Coordinates of C-alpha atoms in Angstrom, one line a residue:
X1 CA 145.4 68.1 31.6
X2 CA 146.6 71.5 30.6
X3 CA 146.7 75.2 31.3
X4 CA 144.9 78.0 29.4
X5 CA 145.5 81.7 29.2
X6 CA 143.9 84.5 27.2
X7 CA 143.3 88.2 26.7
X8 CA 140.2 89.6 24.9
X9 CA 139.6 93.2 24.0
X10 CA 136.0 94.0 25.1
X11 CA 136.1 97.5 23.5
X12 CA 138.0 97.2 20.2
X13 CA 140.6 95.3 18.4
X14 CA 143.9 96.3 19.9
X15 CA 147.0 94.4 19.0
X16 CA 148.4 92.4 22.0
X17 CA 152.0 91.7 22.7
X18 CA 153.0 88.1 21.9
X19 CA 155.7 88.3 24.6
X20 CA 153.1 89.2 27.1
X21 CA 150.7 86.3 26.4
X22 CA 153.8 84.1 26.2
X23 CA 155.0 85.2 29.6
X24 CA 151.5 84.6 31.1
X25 CA 151.4 81.1 29.6
X26 CA 154.9 80.3 30.8
X27 CA 153.9 80.8 34.5
X28 CA 151.9 77.6 34.2
X29 CA 154.5 75.6 32.3
X30 CA 154.2 72.9 35.0
X31 CA 150.6 72.2 34.0
X32 CA 151.5 71.2 30.5
X33 CA 155.2 70.6 29.9
X34 CA 154.7 68.6 26.7
X35 CA 153.8 71.4 24.3
X36 CA 152.9 75.1 24.2
X37 CA 151.0 77.1 21.7
X38 CA 149.5 80.6 21.2
X39 CA 147.4 82.6 18.7
X40 CA 147.3 86.3 18.2
X41 CA 145.1 88.5 16.1
X42 CA 143.7 92.0 16.5
X43 CA 141.6 92.0 19.7
X44 CA 142.5 88.6 21.1
X45 CA 145.5 86.5 22.4
X46 CA 145.1 82.9 23.4
X47 CA 147.7 80.5 24.8
X48 CA 147.9 76.9 26.0
X49 CA 150.2 74.5 27.8
X50 CA 149.6 70.8 27.0
X51 CA 149.9 67.6 29.0
X52 CA 149.3 65.0 26.4
X53 CA 146.9 62.2 27.5
X54 CA 144.7 61.3 24.4
X55 CA 145.6 61.6 20.7
X56 CA 149.3 62.3 21.4
X57 CA 150.2 63.1 17.8
X58 CA 147.6 65.8 17.2
X59 CA 145.2 67.9 19.4
X60 CA 147.5 70.9 19.7
X61 CA 146.0 74.1 21.0
X62 CA 144.8 76.7 20.4
X63 CA 142.6 74.7 18.0
X64 CA 140.4 76.2 15.2
X65 CA 137.2 74.9 13.7
X66 CA 137.3 73.7 10.1
X67 CA 136.0 77.0 8.8
X68 CA 138.5 79.0 10.9
X69 CA 135.7 80.9 12.7
X70 CA 136.1 79.3 16.2
X71 CA 139.1 78.9 18.4
X72 CA 139.3 77.0 21.7
X73 CA 141.7 76.6 24.6
X74 CA 140.7 73.8 26.9
X75 CA 141.9 72.3 30.2
X76 CA 140.4 68.9 31.3
X77 CA 138.7 65.8 29.8
X78 CA 135.4 65.3 28.1
X79 CA 134.8 61.6 28.8
X80 CA 131.8 61.2 26.5
X81 CA 133.6 62.8 23.5
X82 CA 133.3 59.6 21.4
X83 CA 129.5 59.6 21.6
X84 CA 129.3 63.4 21.0
X85 CA 131.6 63.2 18.0
X86 CA 129.4 60.6 16.4
X87 CA 126.3 62.8 17.1
X88 CA 128.0 65.8 15.5
X89 CA 129.3 63.8 12.5
X90 CA 125.6 62.8 11.8
X91 CA 124.9 66.6 11.8
X92 CA 127.5 67.1 9.2
X93 CA 130.6 68.2 11.1
X94 CA 134.0 66.9 10.0
X95 CA 136.7 66.0 12.6
X96 CA 140.4 66.2 11.9
X97 CA 141.6 64.8 15.3
X98 CA 140.7 62.0 17.7
X99 CA 140.7 64.2 20.8
X100 CA 138.0 65.8 22.9
X101 CA 139.1 69.4 22.2
X102 CA 137.6 69.4 18.7
X103 CA 134.3 68.2 20.1
X104 CA 134.0 71.4 22.1
X105 CA 134.3 73.5 19.0
X106 CA 131.5 71.8 17.1
X107 CA 129.4 71.4 20.2
X108 CA 129.5 75.2 20.6
X109 CA 128.7 75.7 16.9
X110 CA 125.7 73.4 17.2
X111 CA 124.3 74.1 20.6
X112 CA 125.8 77.5 21.7
X113 CA 125.8 78.2 25.4
X114 CA 123.9 74.9 26.0
X115 CA 126.9 72.9 24.8
X116 CA 128.0 72.4 28.4
X117 CA 124.8 70.4 29.1
X118 CA 126.2 67.7 26.7
X119 CA 129.6 67.4 28.3
X120 CA 130.4 64.7 30.9
X121 CA 133.8 65.4 32.4
X122 CA 136.0 68.0 34.1
X123 CA 136.8 71.1 32.1
X124 CA 137.6 74.8 32.0
X125 CA 137.7 76.3 28.5
X126 CA 137.3 79.4 26.4
X127 CA 135.8 79.5 22.9
X128 CA 136.6 82.6 20.8
X129 CA 134.0 83.2 18.1
X130 CA 135.3 85.6 15.4
X131 CA 132.0 86.3 13.7
X132 CA 130.1 86.9 16.9
X133 CA 133.1 88.8 18.4
X134 CA 132.7 86.9 21.7
X135 CA 134.5 84.8 24.2
X136 CA 132.6 82.0 26.0
X137 CA 134.1 80.8 29.3
X138 CA 132.9 77.6 31.0
X139 CA 133.7 75.5 34.1
X140 CA 132.7 72.0 35.0
X141 CA 129.8 71.2 37.3
X142 CA 131.8 70.6 40.5
X143 CA 134.8 72.9 39.8
X144 CA 137.4 70.2 39.4
X145 CA 139.3 72.4 37.0
X146 CA 140.0 76.0 37.9
X147 CA 139.3 79.2 35.9
X148 CA 140.3 82.7 37.0
X149 CA 139.3 85.9 35.2
X150 CA 139.4 89.7 35.5
X151 CA 138.1 92.7 33.6
X152 CA 140.9 95.3 33.6
X153 CA 140.2 99.0 33.9
X154 CA 141.0 99.5 30.2
X155 CA 138.5 96.9 29.0
X156 CA 140.6 93.9 28.6
X157 CA 139.4 90.5 29.7
X158 CA 142.2 88.3 31.1
X159 CA 141.8 84.7 32.1
X160 CA 143.8 81.7 33.0
X161 CA 144.0 78.4 34.8
X162 CA 145.9 79.8 37.8
X163 CA 146.0 83.2 39.5
X164 CA 149.7 83.5 38.6
X165 CA 148.7 83.7 34.9
X166 CA 146.7 86.9 35.6
X167 CA 149.4 88.2 37.9
X168 CA 151.9 88.1 35.0
X169 CA 149.8 90.9 33.3
X170 CA 151.2 94.3 34.3
X171 CA 147.7 95.9 34.1
X172 CA 146.1 93.6 36.7
X173 CA 144.7 95.6 39.7
X174 CA 145.9 94.0 43.0
X175 CA 143.7 95.8 45.5
X176 CA 143.0 93.6 48.6
X177 CA 139.6 92.0 48.9
X178 CA 139.0 92.4 52.7
X179 CA 135.9 90.1 52.5
X180 CA 138.2 87.4 51.2
X181 CA 140.5 87.9 54.2
X182 CA 137.6 87.4 56.6
X183 CA 136.6 84.3 54.6
X184 CA 140.1 82.9 54.6
X185 CA 140.5 83.0 58.4
X186 CA 137.1 81.4 58.8
X187 CA 137.3 78.7 56.2
X188 CA 141.0 78.2 55.6
X189 CA 140.6 79.0 51.9
X190 CA 138.9 81.7 49.8
X191 CA 135.5 80.5 48.5
X192 CA 134.3 81.0 45.0
X193 CA 133.8 83.4 43.3
X194 CA 136.2 85.6 45.3
X195 CA 140.0 85.7 45.2
X196 CA 142.4 87.7 47.4
X197 CA 142.2 90.5 44.8
X198 CA 139.0 92.6 44.7
X199 CA 138.9 92.7 40.9
X200 CA 139.8 89.0 40.1
X201 CA 137.3 86.2 40.3
X202 CA 137.0 82.5 40.0
X203 CA 134.3 81.4 37.6
X204 CA 132.0 79.3 39.9
X205 CA 131.5 75.6 39.3
X206 CA 128.6 74.8 37.0
X207 CA 128.7 78.3 35.5
X208 CA 129.4 79.9 32.1
X209 CA 130.2 83.5 31.1
X210 CA 129.6 84.9 27.6
X211 CA 131.3 88.2 26.8
X212 CA 130.6 90.1 23.6
X213 CA 132.8 93.0 22.3
X214 CA 131.1 96.3 22.8
X215 CA 128.4 95.0 25.2
X216 CA 128.2 95.2 29.0
X217 CA 129.7 92.4 31.0
X218 CA 126.9 90.1 32.2
X219 CA 126.6 88.0 35.3
X220 CA 127.9 84.5 35.1
X221 CA 125.2 82.0 34.2
X222 CA 124.5 78.9 36.3
X223 CA 123.8 75.9 34.0
X224 CA 123.8 73.1 36.6
X225 CA 123.4 72.6 40.4
X226 CA 123.4 69.5 42.6
X227 CA 119.7 68.6 42.5
X228 CA 119.0 66.6 45.7
X229 CA 115.8 65.4 43.9
X230 CA 114.5 62.3 45.7
X231 CA 114.9 59.1 43.6
X232 CA 112.9 55.9 43.6
X233 CA 115.5 54.0 45.6
X234 CA 113.9 50.6 46.1
X235 CA 115.1 48.2 48.8
X236 CA 118.4 48.7 50.5
X237 CA 119.9 45.7 48.6
X238 CA 118.6 47.1 45.3
X239 CA 120.3 50.5 46.1
X240 CA 123.5 48.7 46.9
X241 CA 123.4 46.9 43.6
X242 CA 122.6 50.0 41.6
X243 CA 125.2 52.0 43.4
X244 CA 127.9 49.6 42.4
X245 CA 126.8 49.6 38.8
X246 CA 126.8 53.4 38.6
X247 CA 130.1 53.7 40.4
X248 CA 131.8 51.1 38.2
X249 CA 130.6 52.9 35.1
X250 CA 131.8 56.2 36.4
X251 CA 135.3 54.7 37.0
X252 CA 135.3 52.9 33.6
X253 CA 134.7 56.1 31.5
X254 CA 137.7 57.7 33.3
X255 CA 140.1 54.9 32.4
X256 CA 140.8 55.9 28.8
X257 CA 144.3 57.2 28.3
X258 CA 147.2 56.7 25.9
X259 CA 149.7 57.2 28.8
X260 CA 150.3 55.2 32.0
X261 CA 147.3 55.2 34.4
X262 CA 146.9 54.4 38.1
X263 CA 145.2 55.4 41.3
X264 CA 145.9 56.9 44.7
X265 CA 145.3 54.4 47.5
X266 CA 145.2 56.0 50.9
X267 CA 143.7 53.0 52.7
X268 CA 140.4 54.9 53.2
X269 CA 137.0 53.8 51.9
X270 CA 136.8 56.1 48.8
X271 CA 140.2 55.5 47.2
X272 CA 139.9 51.8 48.0
X273 CA 136.5 51.7 46.3
X274 CA 137.9 53.2 43.2
X275 CA 140.8 50.7 43.1
X276 CA 138.4 47.8 43.6
X277 CA 136.3 49.0 40.6
X278 CA 139.4 49.5 38.5
X279 CA 140.7 46.1 39.3
X280 CA 137.5 44.5 37.9
X281 CA 137.7 46.5 34.7
X282 CA 141.2 45.7 33.5
X283 CA 143.2 42.5 33.1
X284 CA 146.6 44.0 34.1
X285 CA 147.4 45.0 37.7
X286 CA 146.3 48.5 38.7
X287 CA 149.1 50.9 39.5
X288 CA 148.5 52.2 43.1
X289 CA 150.4 54.8 45.1
X290 CA 150.4 55.5 48.8
X291 CA 152.2 57.9 51.2
X292 CA 153.1 56.8 54.7
X293 CA 154.2 58.9 57.7
X294 CA 156.8 58.2 60.4
X295 CA 154.2 59.0 63.1
X296 CA 151.8 56.1 63.7
X297 CA 148.6 58.1 64.3
X298 CA 148.9 59.6 60.8
X299 CA 149.9 56.4 59.0
X300 CA 147.3 54.5 57.0
X301 CA 149.7 52.4 54.8
X302 CA 148.8 49.1 56.4
X303 CA 145.3 49.5 55.2
X304 CA 146.4 50.5 51.8
X305 CA 148.5 47.4 51.6
X306 CA 145.5 45.2 52.5
X307 CA 143.7 46.5 49.5
X308 CA 146.8 46.3 47.3
X309 CA 147.3 42.7 48.3
X310 CA 143.7 41.8 47.8
X311 CA 143.7 43.1 44.2
X312 CA 147.3 42.3 43.5
X313 CA 148.0 45.9 42.4
X314 CA 151.4 47.2 41.3
X315 CA 151.8 49.1 44.6
X316 CA 154.2 52.0 45.2
X317 CA 154.7 53.4 48.7
X318 CA 156.9 56.0 50.3
X319 CA 157.3 57.1 53.9
X320 CA 157.7 60.8 54.4
X321 CA 159.0 62.6 57.5
X322 CA 156.6 64.1 59.9
X323 CA 158.9 67.2 59.8
X324 CA 158.2 67.8 56.1
X325 CA 157.6 71.5 56.7
X326 CA 160.1 72.7 54.1
X327 CA 157.3 72.6 51.6
X328 CA 155.7 75.7 53.1
X329 CA 157.2 78.2 50.7
X330 CA 156.7 75.8 47.7
X331 CA 153.0 75.6 48.6
X332 CA 152.8 79.4 48.8
X333 CA 154.0 79.6 45.2
X334 CA 151.6 76.8 44.1
X335 CA 148.4 78.3 45.5
X336 CA 149.0 82.0 44.7
X337 CA 146.6 83.2 47.4
X338 CA 146.1 82.2 51.0
X339 CA 145.4 78.5 51.5
X340 CA 145.6 76.9 54.9
X341 CA 144.9 73.2 54.5
X342 CA 148.1 71.6 55.9
X343 CA 147.2 68.3 54.2
X344 CA 148.4 70.0 51.0
X345 CA 151.9 68.8 52.2
X346 CA 151.2 65.0 52.0
X347 CA 149.0 65.6 48.9
X348 CA 152.0 67.2 47.2
X349 CA 154.1 64.2 48.1
X350 CA 151.7 61.5 46.9
X351 CA 151.3 63.3 43.6
X352 CA 155.1 63.5 43.4
X353 CA 155.3 59.7 44.0
X354 CA 152.5 58.9 41.5
X355 CA 154.1 60.9 38.7
X356 CA 157.1 58.6 38.9
X357 CA 154.8 55.8 37.8
X358 CA 151.9 57.2 35.9
X359 CA 150.6 60.3 34.1
X360 CA 146.9 59.9 35.0
X361 CA 145.7 58.9 38.5
X362 CA 142.2 58.3 39.7
X363 CA 141.3 59.5 43.2
X364 CA 138.5 59.0 45.7
X365 CA 137.7 62.7 46.3
X366 CA 134.1 63.7 46.7
X367 CA 133.0 60.5 48.6
X368 CA 132.8 62.3 52.0
X369 CA 130.6 65.1 50.6
X370 CA 128.4 62.8 48.5
X371 CA 127.9 60.0 51.0
X372 CA 128.0 62.0 54.3
X373 CA 131.3 60.6 55.5
X374 CA 132.7 63.5 57.7
X375 CA 132.5 63.1 61.4
X376 CA 131.2 66.6 61.7
X377 CA 128.0 65.5 59.9
X378 CA 127.3 63.1 62.8
X379 CA 128.0 65.9 65.4
X380 CA 125.7 68.3 63.5
X381 CA 122.9 65.9 63.2
X382 CA 123.1 65.0 66.9
X383 CA 122.9 68.7 67.7
X384 CA 120.0 69.1 65.3
X385 CA 118.0 66.7 67.4
X386 CA 118.5 69.0 70.4
X387 CA 117.8 72.2 68.3
X388 CA 114.5 70.7 67.0
X389 CA 113.2 70.3 70.6
X390 CA 113.7 73.9 71.7
X391 CA 113.0 77.1 69.7
X392 CA 115.9 79.4 68.9
X393 CA 114.4 82.1 71.2
X394 CA 115.1 79.8 74.2
X395 CA 118.2 78.1 73.0
X396 CA 120.1 81.4 72.2
X397 CA 120.1 82.9 75.7
X398 CA 120.5 79.6 77.6
X399 CA 123.2 77.9 75.5
X400 CA 124.8 81.2 74.6
X401 CA 125.4 81.9 78.3
X402 CA 126.7 78.3 78.9
X403 CA 129.0 78.7 75.9
X404 CA 130.5 81.9 77.3
X405 CA 131.0 80.4 80.8
X406 CA 132.2 77.0 80.0
X407 CA 136.0 76.7 79.9
X408 CA 137.7 75.9 76.5
X409 CA 139.3 72.4 76.3
X410 CA 141.2 72.1 73.0
X411 CA 143.2 69.2 74.6
X412 CA 140.1 67.1 75.3
X413 CA 138.3 64.6 72.9
X414 CA 135.5 66.2 71.0
X415 CA 132.8 64.6 73.1
X416 CA 134.1 66.5 76.1
X417 CA 134.3 69.9 74.4
X418 CA 131.0 71.2 75.7
X419 CA 131.9 74.8 75.1
X420 CA 131.8 74.3 71.3
X421 CA 128.6 72.3 71.6
X422 CA 126.9 75.0 73.7
X423 CA 128.0 77.6 71.2
X424 CA 126.5 75.6 68.3
X425 CA 123.2 75.0 70.2
X426 CA 122.8 78.7 70.6
X427 CA 122.7 79.2 66.8
X428 CA 120.4 78.3 63.9
X429 CA 121.4 75.3 61.8
X430 CA 123.4 77.2 59.2
X431 CA 125.3 79.3 61.7
X432 CA 125.9 76.2 63.8
X433 CA 127.4 74.3 60.9
X434 CA 129.5 77.3 60.0
X435 CA 130.7 77.4 63.6
X436 CA 131.7 73.8 63.5
X437 CA 133.8 74.1 60.4
X438 CA 135.3 77.5 61.1
X439 CA 139.1 77.6 61.4
X440 CA 139.1 80.8 63.5
X441 CA 135.8 81.1 65.3
X442 CA 133.8 84.3 65.4
X443 CA 135.2 85.5 68.7
X444 CA 138.8 84.8 67.5
X445 CA 138.3 86.7 64.3
X446 CA 136.8 89.6 66.3
X447 CA 140.1 89.8 68.2
X448 CA 142.3 88.8 65.2
X449 CA 141.6 91.9 63.0
X450 CA 142.5 95.5 63.6
X451 CA 139.9 98.2 64.1
X452 CA 140.6 99.5 60.6
X453 CA 140.1 96.1 59.0
X454 CA 136.8 95.6 60.8
X455 CA 135.7 99.0 59.7
X456 CA 136.4 98.1 56.1
X457 CA 134.4 94.9 56.4
X458 CA 131.4 97.1 57.1
X459 CA 129.5 94.3 58.9
X460 CA 130.4 91.5 56.4
X461 CA 130.8 88.1 58.0
X462 CA 132.1 84.9 56.5
X463 CA 128.9 83.1 57.5
X464 CA 127.2 85.2 54.8
X465 CA 128.7 82.8 52.3
X466 CA 126.8 79.9 53.9
X467 CA 123.6 82.0 54.0
X468 CA 124.0 82.8 50.3
X469 CA 124.1 79.1 49.3
X470 CA 121.6 78.0 51.9
X471 CA 119.0 80.4 50.5
X472 CA 119.5 78.8 47.1
X473 CA 119.7 75.2 48.3
X474 CA 117.4 72.7 46.4
X475 CA 116.7 70.9 49.7
X476 CA 115.5 71.5 53.2
X477 CA 116.6 68.1 54.6
X478 CA 119.1 68.9 57.4
X479 CA 121.8 66.5 56.3
X480 CA 121.4 67.3 52.6
X481 CA 121.7 71.0 53.4
X482 CA 125.1 70.7 55.0
X483 CA 126.3 68.4 52.3
X484 CA 125.2 71.0 49.8
X485 CA 127.0 73.7 51.7
X486 CA 130.2 71.7 51.6
X487 CA 129.9 71.0 47.9
X488 CA 129.5 74.7 47.2
X489 CA 132.4 75.7 49.4
X490 CA 134.7 73.2 51.0
X491 CA 134.8 70.7 48.2
X492 CA 135.7 73.2 45.5
X493 CA 137.6 75.8 47.5
X494 CA 139.7 73.3 49.6
X495 CA 139.7 69.7 48.4
X496 CA 139.6 70.1 44.6
X497 CA 141.9 73.2 44.7
X498 CA 144.4 71.2 46.8
X499 CA 144.5 68.3 44.4
X500 CA 144.6 70.4 41.2
X501 CA 147.6 72.5 42.3
X502 CA 149.5 69.6 43.9
X503 CA 149.0 67.3 40.9
X504 CA 149.6 69.9 38.2
X505 CA 152.8 70.9 40.0
X506 CA 154.1 67.5 38.9
X507 CA 152.2 67.4 35.5
X508 CA 150.0 64.7 36.8
X509 CA 146.3 64.4 35.7
X510 CA 143.9 63.4 38.5
X511 CA 140.4 62.2 37.6
X512 CA 137.6 61.9 40.2
X513 CA 135.0 59.3 39.4
X514 CA 133.0 59.8 42.6
X515 CA 132.2 63.3 41.3
X516 CA 130.8 62.1 38.1
X517 CA 127.7 64.3 37.8
X518 CA 125.4 61.5 36.7
X519 CA 126.4 59.4 39.7
X520 CA 126.2 62.4 42.1
X521 CA 122.8 63.4 40.7
X522 CA 121.5 60.0 41.7
X523 CA 123.4 59.8 45.0
X524 CA 122.1 63.2 46.1
X525 CA 118.6 62.0 45.8
X526 CA 119.0 58.9 48.0
X527 CA 117.4 59.1 51.5
X528 CA 119.6 60.8 54.1
X529 CA 119.0 57.9 56.5
X530 CA 120.9 55.5 54.3
X531 CA 123.9 57.8 53.9
X532 CA 124.2 58.6 57.7
X533 CA 122.6 55.7 59.6
X534 CA 122.8 56.2 63.3
X535 CA 126.4 57.1 63.8
X536 CA 127.7 55.3 60.7
X537 CA 128.6 57.7 57.9
X538 CA 128.7 56.5 54.2
X539 CA 126.5 53.6 55.4
X540 CA 125.1 52.7 52.0
X541 CA 128.5 53.0 50.3
X542 CA 130.1 50.8 52.9
X543 CA 127.4 48.1 52.8
X544 CA 127.6 47.9 49.0
X545 CA 131.4 47.5 49.2
X546 CA 131.4 44.7 51.9
X547 CA 132.0 42.0 49.3
X548 CA 134.9 44.0 47.8
X549 CA 136.8 45.5 50.7
X550 CA 138.0 44.3 54.2
X551 CA 136.1 45.5 57.2
X552 CA 139.3 47.1 58.6
X553 CA 139.1 49.5 55.6
X554 CA 135.3 50.0 55.7
X555 CA 134.6 50.4 59.4
X556 CA 137.6 51.8 61.1
X557 CA 137.7 55.5 62.3
X558 CA 138.5 58.0 59.5
X559 CA 142.1 59.3 59.8
X560 CA 142.5 61.9 57.1
X561 CA 145.7 63.3 55.7
X562 CA 147.0 65.1 58.9
X563 CA 150.3 66.7 59.8
X564 CA 151.6 67.5 63.3
X565 CA 151.4 71.3 63.2
X566 CA 151.3 71.7 67.0
X567 CA 154.6 69.8 67.3
X568 CA 156.2 71.8 64.5
X569 CA 155.3 75.1 66.1
X570 CA 156.8 74.1 69.4
X571 CA 159.9 72.7 67.7
X572 CA 161.5 73.3 64.3
X573 CA 159.1 76.1 63.2
X574 CA 159.3 77.9 66.5
X575 CA 161.6 80.7 65.3
X576 CA 159.9 81.1 62.0
X577 CA 156.5 81.4 63.7
X578 CA 157.7 84.0 66.2
X579 CA 159.6 86.0 63.5
X580 CA 156.6 86.0 61.1
X581 CA 154.2 87.1 63.8
X582 CA 156.3 89.7 65.5
X583 CA 158.6 91.1 62.8
X584 CA 157.2 90.0 59.4
X585 CA 154.9 91.5 56.8
X586 CA 151.8 90.8 58.8
X587 CA 152.5 93.7 61.1
X588 CA 152.9 96.1 58.1
X589 CA 149.6 95.3 56.5
X590 CA 147.5 96.9 59.2
X591 CA 145.0 94.1 58.9
X592 CA 145.7 92.5 62.3
X593 CA 145.6 93.2 66.0
X594 CA 149.2 92.7 66.7
X595 CA 149.0 92.2 70.5
X596 CA 146.5 89.4 69.9
X597 CA 148.8 87.7 67.4
X598 CA 151.6 87.7 69.9
X599 CA 149.2 86.3 72.5
X600 CA 148.3 83.4 70.2
X601 CA 152.0 82.6 69.8
X602 CA 152.8 82.8 73.5
X603 CA 149.8 80.6 74.5
X604 CA 150.7 78.0 71.9
X605 CA 154.4 77.8 72.6
X606 CA 153.8 77.6 76.4
X607 CA 151.5 74.7 75.8
X608 CA 148.5 76.4 77.5
X609 CA 146.4 76.3 74.3
X610 CA 146.5 74.7 70.9
X611 CA 146.3 77.5 68.2
X612 CA 148.1 75.5 65.6
X613 CA 145.4 75.8 62.9
X614 CA 145.1 79.6 63.2
X615 CA 148.9 80.0 63.4
X616 CA 149.4 77.9 60.2
X617 CA 146.8 80.1 58.5
X618 CA 148.7 83.2 59.5
X619 CA 152.0 81.7 58.2
X620 CA 150.4 80.8 54.9
X621 CA 148.8 84.2 54.6
X622 CA 152.1 85.9 55.0
X623 CA 153.9 83.5 52.7
X624 CA 151.4 84.0 49.8
X625 CA 150.9 87.7 50.1
X626 CA 154.3 89.0 51.1
X627 CA 155.1 90.3 47.6
X628 CA 151.8 92.1 47.3
X629 CA 152.5 94.6 50.1
X630 CA 148.8 95.0 51.0
X631 CA 148.1 98.0 53.2
X632 CA 144.7 99.3 54.5

């Protein structure tokens, strides 16, 4: 795992400053503390930070092809590089290393833009082609590895693994992207391809971008999408058997490393499944890491211990304080732009613990999206049954009125929160799902923003992101559609972003076997009624794992990686909260309706309402943007 950085002159062959590309690269030292390298020539500057995993003695970057024409900087892992190197050797290519980086060079030389079709792994890379005077950027299919880029006003392309790499360039425009602000307070993150800056972009998952000197900048090209093509599944028992075979193989290809390797073990289904597969694939005990909390409702360590005991893993565990809010400013520096998932705090701690034992860790991320594990999927499908019985023309006025009249009950269990259900039933399927996942609902964002901010939005709404993806979805199955929406937004923008920044902060590589694209292509085509069966999410995954995991792990309620925000805001973060809202930079931006912000604080501190999620998003917005001095 590594960090990449680069500058490419799209208009000529200017000489770039070695100190500048060095400073850009140094901002991501944490991503690759083992080695650093850079290359400069007229019109291009490339740099790399290395975390050594395979072929420790060679594999330094930037790396050139044998003839010196091609140069690559690469972040990630190509798991099938042994097979590809053999194929390329048969075509006459000569390899000087035993690492996957060199495979990218010759795959580009042989297959051009279609080289990515041959790669199985997680990756973000740039190939500079001297003769073609081009740079080719590519990102893996699910967006496990990040890649930011911008075209500067003077015709320079700048790119890097984190936004801070680009921010180190003095020519980077930092104009606020107001649509990204609307997105952030709806989703809790800024979805691809946007960033907080209007002129900076994330290359979307499954996309490439080929830029040639002297030619117009093209649109990014999508080379892969989650297919949701129905598969011939066979009987339920046959599906279970095939699922285990495919999952075991996806884990196995991710176990190659020349450094210590282990796994996260939360005590949930997905991480436990990965550990069970690993234990069957190696003779020595699996290294496992778990984080516990000093508040019982957030603590899953007893379930992690059950799995660790069953498979006799080398288990490491640490209990962290429920008042671990000192990480707020550290997280702001890690994420570079507003990011409001508070589970980033325990994720940071479990990566910190894991790095003390291993350099590579396997995780269970992607299981909820792939196998329909989120509770919200059950709620949505229950509501879909009601929506299917009444046309929208009848539902909208009837349930819309009930939603406005019914009192809000944040304190009540979800089943009793009829206001939210009525509001969902008054919408079509896509808008209803957006409503269910929104951090600040539509009516809250209407009051949250200033009149000037709303004017600049010019009618844009965050739900437009969902409509954009829904219009391109390869499925019209109701459950598959919302899984697809999550894979295009929440998975990459929240989950994978969280894990990448938290792990790389500790120079830890995290591999995600449940997001193996071959496995997910097959899983996406399984019938929805064996993913969510009745009220049981991940049904087929759990049934296949019954011989391998305890029922307590498989069939208990999902807990998640939660933190007690509500308690923090009424206790140790009370003064910081009030100071940020009433006297901080938020008021200076002109983005917000200040009286409403103060109302949110007053209602929360008095205990009348729970606004903890929105208040946390405001704190994180202020912490990550305070040096930008945005003003409308």
